[in-house]
PDB file of C-alpha atoms in Angstrom:
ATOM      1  CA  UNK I   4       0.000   0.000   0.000  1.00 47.00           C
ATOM      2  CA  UNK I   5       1.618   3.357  -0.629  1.00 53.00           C
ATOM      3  CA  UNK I   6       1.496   5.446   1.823  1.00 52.00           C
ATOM      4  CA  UNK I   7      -1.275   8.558   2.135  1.00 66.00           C
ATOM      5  CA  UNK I   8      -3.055   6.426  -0.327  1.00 81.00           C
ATOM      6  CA  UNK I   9      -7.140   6.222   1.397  1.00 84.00           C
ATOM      7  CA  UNK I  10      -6.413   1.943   1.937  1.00 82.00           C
ATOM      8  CA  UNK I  11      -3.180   3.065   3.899  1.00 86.00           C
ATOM      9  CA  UNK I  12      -4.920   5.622   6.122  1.00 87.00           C
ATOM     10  CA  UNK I  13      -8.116   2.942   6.114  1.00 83.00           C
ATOM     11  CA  UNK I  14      -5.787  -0.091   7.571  1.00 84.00           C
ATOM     12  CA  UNK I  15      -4.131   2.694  10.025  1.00 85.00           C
ATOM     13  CA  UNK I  16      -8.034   3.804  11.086  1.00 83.00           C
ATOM     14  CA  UNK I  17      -9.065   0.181  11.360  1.00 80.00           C
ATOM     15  CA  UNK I  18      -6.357  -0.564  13.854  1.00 80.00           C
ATOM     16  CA  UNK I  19      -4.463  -2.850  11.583  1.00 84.00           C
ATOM     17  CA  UNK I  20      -0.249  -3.459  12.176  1.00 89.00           C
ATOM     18  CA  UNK I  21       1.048  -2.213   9.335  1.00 92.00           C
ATOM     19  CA  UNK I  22       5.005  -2.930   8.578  1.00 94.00           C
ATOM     20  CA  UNK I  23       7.264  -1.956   5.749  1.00 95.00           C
ATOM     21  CA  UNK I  24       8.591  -3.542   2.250  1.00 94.00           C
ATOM     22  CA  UNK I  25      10.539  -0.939   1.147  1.00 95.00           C
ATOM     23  CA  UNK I  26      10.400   1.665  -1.022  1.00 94.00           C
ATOM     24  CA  UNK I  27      11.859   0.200  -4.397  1.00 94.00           C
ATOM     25  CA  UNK I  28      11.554  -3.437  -3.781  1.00 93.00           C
ATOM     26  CA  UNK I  29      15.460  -3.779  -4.485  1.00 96.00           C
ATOM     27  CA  UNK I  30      16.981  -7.086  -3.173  1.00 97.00           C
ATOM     28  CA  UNK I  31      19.002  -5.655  -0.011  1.00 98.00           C
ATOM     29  CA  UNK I  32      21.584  -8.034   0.382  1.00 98.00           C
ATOM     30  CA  UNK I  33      22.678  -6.734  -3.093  1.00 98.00           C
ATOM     31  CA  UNK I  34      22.917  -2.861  -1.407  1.00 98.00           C
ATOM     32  CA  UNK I  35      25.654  -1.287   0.453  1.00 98.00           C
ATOM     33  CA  UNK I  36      24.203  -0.233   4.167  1.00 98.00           C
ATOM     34  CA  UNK I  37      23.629   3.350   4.074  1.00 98.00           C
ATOM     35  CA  UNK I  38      20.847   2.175   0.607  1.00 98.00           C
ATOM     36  CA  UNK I  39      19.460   0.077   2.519  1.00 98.00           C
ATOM     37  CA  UNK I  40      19.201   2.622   5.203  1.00 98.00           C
ATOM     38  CA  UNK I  41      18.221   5.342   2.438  1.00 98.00           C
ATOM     39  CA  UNK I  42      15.267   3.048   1.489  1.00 97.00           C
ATOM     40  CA  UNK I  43      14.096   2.243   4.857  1.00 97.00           C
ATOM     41  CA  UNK I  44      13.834   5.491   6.377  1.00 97.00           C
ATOM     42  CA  UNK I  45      12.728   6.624   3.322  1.00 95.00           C
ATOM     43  CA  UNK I  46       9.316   4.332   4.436  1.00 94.00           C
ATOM     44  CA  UNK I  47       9.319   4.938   7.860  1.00 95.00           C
ATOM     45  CA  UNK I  48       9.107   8.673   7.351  1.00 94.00           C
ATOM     46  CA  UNK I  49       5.709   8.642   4.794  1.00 92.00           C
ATOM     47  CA  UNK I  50       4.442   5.429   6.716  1.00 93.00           C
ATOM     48  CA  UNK I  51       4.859   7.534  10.344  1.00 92.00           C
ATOM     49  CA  UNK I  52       3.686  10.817   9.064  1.00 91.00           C
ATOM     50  CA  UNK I  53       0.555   9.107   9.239  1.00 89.00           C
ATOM     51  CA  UNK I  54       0.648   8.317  12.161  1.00 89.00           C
ATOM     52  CA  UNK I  55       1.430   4.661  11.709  1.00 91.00           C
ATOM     53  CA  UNK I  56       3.611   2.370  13.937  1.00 92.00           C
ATOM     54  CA  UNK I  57       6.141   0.654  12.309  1.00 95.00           C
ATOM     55  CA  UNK I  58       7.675  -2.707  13.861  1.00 95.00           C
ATOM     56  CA  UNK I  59       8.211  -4.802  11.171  1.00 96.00           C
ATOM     57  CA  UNK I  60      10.591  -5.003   7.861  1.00 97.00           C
ATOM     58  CA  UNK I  61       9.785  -7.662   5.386  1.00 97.00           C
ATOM     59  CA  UNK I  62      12.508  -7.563   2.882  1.00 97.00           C
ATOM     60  CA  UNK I  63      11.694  -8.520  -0.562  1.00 96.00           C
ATOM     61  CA  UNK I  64      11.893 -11.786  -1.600  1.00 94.00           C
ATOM     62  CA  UNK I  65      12.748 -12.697   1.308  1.00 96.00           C
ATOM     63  CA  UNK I  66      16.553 -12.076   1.055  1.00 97.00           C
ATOM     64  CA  UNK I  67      18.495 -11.082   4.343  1.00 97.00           C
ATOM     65  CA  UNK I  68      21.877 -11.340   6.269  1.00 98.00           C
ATOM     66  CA  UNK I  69      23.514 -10.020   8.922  1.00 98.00           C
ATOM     67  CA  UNK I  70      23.916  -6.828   7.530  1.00 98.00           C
ATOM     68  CA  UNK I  71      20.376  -6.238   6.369  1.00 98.00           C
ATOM     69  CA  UNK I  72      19.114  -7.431   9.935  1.00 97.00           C
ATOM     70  CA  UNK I  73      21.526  -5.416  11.665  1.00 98.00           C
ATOM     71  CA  UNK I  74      20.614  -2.210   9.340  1.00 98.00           C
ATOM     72  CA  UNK I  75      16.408  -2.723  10.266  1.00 97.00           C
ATOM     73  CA  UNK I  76      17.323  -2.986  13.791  1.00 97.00           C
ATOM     74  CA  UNK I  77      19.096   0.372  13.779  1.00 97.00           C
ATOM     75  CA  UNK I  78      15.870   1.852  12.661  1.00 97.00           C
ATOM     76  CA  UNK I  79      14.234  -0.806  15.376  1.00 96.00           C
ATOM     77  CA  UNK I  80      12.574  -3.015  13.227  1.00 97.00           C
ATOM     78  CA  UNK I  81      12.389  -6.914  13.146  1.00 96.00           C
ATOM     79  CA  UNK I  82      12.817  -8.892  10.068  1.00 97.00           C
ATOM     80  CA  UNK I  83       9.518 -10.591   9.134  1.00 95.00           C
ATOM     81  CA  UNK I  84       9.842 -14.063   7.630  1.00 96.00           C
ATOM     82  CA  UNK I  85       7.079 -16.199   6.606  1.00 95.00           C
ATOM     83  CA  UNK I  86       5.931 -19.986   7.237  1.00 96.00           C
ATOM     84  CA  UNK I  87       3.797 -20.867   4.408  1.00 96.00           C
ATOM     85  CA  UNK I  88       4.062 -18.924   0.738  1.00 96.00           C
ATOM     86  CA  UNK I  89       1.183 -19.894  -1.456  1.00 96.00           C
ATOM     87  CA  UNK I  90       3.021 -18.436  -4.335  1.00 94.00           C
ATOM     88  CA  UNK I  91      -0.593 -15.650  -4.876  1.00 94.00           C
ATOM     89  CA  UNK I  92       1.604 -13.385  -6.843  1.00 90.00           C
ATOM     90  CA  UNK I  93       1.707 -16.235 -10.118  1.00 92.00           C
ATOM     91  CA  UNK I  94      -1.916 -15.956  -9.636  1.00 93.00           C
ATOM     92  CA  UNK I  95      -2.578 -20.017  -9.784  1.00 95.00           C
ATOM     93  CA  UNK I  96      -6.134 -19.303  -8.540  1.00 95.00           C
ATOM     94  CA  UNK I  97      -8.220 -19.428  -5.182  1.00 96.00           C
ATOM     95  CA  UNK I  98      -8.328 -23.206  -5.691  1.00 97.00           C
ATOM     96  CA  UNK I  99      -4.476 -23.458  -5.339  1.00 97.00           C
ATOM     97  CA  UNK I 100      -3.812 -20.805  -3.120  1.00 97.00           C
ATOM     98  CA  UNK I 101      -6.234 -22.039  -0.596  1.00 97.00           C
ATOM     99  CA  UNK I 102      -4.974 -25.796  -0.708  1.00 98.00           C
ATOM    100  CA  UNK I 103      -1.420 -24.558  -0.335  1.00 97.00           C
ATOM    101  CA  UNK I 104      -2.383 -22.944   2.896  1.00 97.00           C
ATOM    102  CA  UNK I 105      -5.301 -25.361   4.320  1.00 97.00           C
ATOM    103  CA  UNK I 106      -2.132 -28.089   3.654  1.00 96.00           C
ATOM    104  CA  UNK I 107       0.797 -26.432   5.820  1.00 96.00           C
ATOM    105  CA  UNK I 108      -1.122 -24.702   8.703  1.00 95.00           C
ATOM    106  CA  UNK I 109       0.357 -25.166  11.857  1.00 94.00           C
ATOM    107  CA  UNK I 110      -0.199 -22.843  14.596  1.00 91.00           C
ATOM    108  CA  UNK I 111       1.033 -19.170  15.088  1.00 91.00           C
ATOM    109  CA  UNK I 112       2.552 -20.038  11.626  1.00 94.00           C
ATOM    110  CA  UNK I 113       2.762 -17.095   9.189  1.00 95.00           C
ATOM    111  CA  UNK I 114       0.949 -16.881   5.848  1.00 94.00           C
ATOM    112  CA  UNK I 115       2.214 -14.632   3.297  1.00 94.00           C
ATOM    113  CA  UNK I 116       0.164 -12.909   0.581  1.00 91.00           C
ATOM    114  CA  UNK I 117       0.157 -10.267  -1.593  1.00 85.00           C
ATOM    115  CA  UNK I 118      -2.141  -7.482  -2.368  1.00 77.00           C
ATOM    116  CA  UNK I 119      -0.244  -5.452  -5.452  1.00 69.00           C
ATOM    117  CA  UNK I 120       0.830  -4.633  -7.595  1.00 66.00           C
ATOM    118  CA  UNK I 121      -1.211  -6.538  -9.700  1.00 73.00           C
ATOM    119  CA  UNK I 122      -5.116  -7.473  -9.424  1.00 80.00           C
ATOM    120  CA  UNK I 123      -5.870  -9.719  -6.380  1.00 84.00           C
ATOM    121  CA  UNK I 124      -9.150 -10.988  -7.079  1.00 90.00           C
ATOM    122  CA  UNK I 125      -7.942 -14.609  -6.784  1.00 93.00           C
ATOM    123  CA  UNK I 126      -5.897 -14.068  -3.131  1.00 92.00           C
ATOM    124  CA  UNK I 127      -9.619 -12.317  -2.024  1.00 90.00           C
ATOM    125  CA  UNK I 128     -11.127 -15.352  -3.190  1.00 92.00           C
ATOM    126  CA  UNK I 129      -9.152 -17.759  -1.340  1.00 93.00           C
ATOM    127  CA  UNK I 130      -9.308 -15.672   1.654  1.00 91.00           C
ATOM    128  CA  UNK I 131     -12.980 -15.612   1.490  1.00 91.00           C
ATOM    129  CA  UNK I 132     -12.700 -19.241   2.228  1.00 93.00           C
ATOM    130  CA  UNK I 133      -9.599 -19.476   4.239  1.00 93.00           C
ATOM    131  CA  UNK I 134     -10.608 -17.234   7.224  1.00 91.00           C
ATOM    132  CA  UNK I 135     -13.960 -18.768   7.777  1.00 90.00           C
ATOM    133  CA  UNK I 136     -12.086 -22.446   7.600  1.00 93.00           C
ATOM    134  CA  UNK I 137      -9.170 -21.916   9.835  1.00 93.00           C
ATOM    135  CA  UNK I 138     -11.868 -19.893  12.367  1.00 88.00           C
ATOM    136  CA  UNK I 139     -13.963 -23.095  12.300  1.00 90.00           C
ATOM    137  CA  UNK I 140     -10.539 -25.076  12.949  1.00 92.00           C
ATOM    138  CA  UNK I 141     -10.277 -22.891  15.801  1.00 87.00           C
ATOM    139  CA  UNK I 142      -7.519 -20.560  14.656  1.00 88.00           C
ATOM    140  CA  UNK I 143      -7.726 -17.122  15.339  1.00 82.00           C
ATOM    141  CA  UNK I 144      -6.009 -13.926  12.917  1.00 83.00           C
ATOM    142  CA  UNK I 145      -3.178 -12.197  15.059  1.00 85.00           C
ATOM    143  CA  UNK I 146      -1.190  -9.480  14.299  1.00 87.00           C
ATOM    144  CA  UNK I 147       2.689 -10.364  13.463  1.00 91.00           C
ATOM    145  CA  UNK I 148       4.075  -8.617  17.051  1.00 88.00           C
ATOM    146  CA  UNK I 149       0.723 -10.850  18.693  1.00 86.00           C
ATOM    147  CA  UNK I 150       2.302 -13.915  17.170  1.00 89.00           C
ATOM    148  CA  UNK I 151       5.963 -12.805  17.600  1.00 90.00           C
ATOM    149  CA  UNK I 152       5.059 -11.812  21.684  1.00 84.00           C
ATOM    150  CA  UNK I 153       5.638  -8.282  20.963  1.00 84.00           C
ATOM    151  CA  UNK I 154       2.642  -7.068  22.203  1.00 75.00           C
ATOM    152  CA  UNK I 155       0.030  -9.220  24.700  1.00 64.00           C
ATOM    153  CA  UNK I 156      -2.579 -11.101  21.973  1.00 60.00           C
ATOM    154  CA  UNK I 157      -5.694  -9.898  24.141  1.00 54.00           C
ATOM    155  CA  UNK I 158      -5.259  -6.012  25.290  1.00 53.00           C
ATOM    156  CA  UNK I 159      -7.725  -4.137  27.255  1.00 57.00           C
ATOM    157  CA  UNK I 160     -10.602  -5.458  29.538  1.00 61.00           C
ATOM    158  CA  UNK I 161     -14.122  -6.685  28.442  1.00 61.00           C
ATOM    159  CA  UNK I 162     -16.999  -5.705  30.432  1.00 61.00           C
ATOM    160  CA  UNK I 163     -20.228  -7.752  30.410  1.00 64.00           C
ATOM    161  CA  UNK I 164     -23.599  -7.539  32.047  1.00 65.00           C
ATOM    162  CA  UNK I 165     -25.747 -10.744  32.257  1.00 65.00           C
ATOM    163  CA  UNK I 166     -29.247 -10.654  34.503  1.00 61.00           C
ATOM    164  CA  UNK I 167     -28.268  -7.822  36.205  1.00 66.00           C
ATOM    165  CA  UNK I 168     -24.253  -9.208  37.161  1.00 70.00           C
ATOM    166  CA  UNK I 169     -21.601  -7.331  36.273  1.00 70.00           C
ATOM    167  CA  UNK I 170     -18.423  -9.765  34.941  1.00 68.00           C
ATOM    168  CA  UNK I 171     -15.048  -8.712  33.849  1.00 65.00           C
ATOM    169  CA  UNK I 172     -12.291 -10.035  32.302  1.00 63.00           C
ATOM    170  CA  UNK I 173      -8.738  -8.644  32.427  1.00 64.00           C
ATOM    171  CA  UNK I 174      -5.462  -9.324  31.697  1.00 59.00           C
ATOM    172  CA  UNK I 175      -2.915 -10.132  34.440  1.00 57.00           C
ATOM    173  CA  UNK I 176       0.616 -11.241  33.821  1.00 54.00           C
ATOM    174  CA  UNK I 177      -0.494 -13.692  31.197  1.00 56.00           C
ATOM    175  CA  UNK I 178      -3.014 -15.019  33.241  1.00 57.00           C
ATOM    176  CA  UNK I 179      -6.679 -13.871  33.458  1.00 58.00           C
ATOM    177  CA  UNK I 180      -8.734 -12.375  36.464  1.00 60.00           C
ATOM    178  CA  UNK I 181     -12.474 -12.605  36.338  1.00 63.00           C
ATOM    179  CA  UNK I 182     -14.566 -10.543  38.493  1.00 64.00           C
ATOM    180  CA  UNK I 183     -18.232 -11.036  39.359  1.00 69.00           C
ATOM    181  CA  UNK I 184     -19.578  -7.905  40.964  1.00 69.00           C
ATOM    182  CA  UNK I 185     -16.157  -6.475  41.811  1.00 71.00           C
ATOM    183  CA  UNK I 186     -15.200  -9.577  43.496  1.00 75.00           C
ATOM    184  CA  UNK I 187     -13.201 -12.308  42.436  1.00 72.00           C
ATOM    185  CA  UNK I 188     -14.322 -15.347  40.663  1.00 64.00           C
ATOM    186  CA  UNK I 189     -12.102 -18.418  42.190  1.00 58.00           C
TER     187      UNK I 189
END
């Protein structure tokens, strides 16, 4: 997504991680460290004038060393790598995208998928039935710093009223707390 673009500043709205690819897709273990660095911060400075939060580097194709790892840190990103590639960008249709995915799901593993620049119609398609499955496998869609322990995977407290009780549910040290009427539920 380039940034300022409406879907960038949607995905930011929506409360969506967003992380960088760089800005001219250039295989960096090819570039000398201050490009790479040139590129980078080139990103980071559109992405974070709107307002985005930028953890995560996910170098095209995939190609990184030492010196492309130790570059993103400097700018305090992580390298994001990916479990399963269904290969969307040949386009080989929902069919095959969503086997190659329904086939090597494990969890917390990491799907990648593209959505540019070409038309995406057939990743949308697959996803239309991928979601729904894994959900009814009992998977759940995290964020990469949720899967990567970043950031806790349930944030915030959830209030409920039922008949007239009062329950709530917050997070504690990795462990939960549940309150019924301000007391605790043991």
């Amino acid at each position: 997504v380039k940034p300022m673009s409406s879907v960038f500043r949607r995905t930011l709205a929506e409360g969506h991680e967003v992380g960088t690819h760089s800005w001219h897709h250039d295989q960096f273990t090819r570039m000398s460290p201050a490009a790479m660095r040139a590129d980078l911060e080139r990103c980071l400075k559109a992405m974070q004038s709107e307002g985005a939060q930028v953890r995560w580097f996910r170098p095209p194709y995939g190609a990184h060393n030492k010196q492309v790892d130790q570059v993103a840190q400097s700018l305090g990103l992580h390298v994001a790598l990916w479990d399963i590639d269904p290969m969307d960008w040949k386009r080989p249709g929902a069919d095959a995208i969503y086997q190659r995915i329904m086939r090597h799901v494990t969890n917390h593993c990491i799907i990648l998928m593209h959505d540019g620049p070409q038309r995406r119609e057939q990743t949308v398609a697959a996803l239309n039935r991928i979601i729904p499955d894994l959900q009814a496998r009992g998977y759940d869609c995290l964020t990469l710093s949720e899967v990567k322990g970043l950031v806790p995977i349930y944030t915030g407290v959830v209030d409920l009223r039922v008949d007239g009780r009062h329950y709530r549910l917050e997070p504690l040290s990795g462990d939960w707390r549940v309150l019924v009427d301000g007391k605790p539920l043991i």
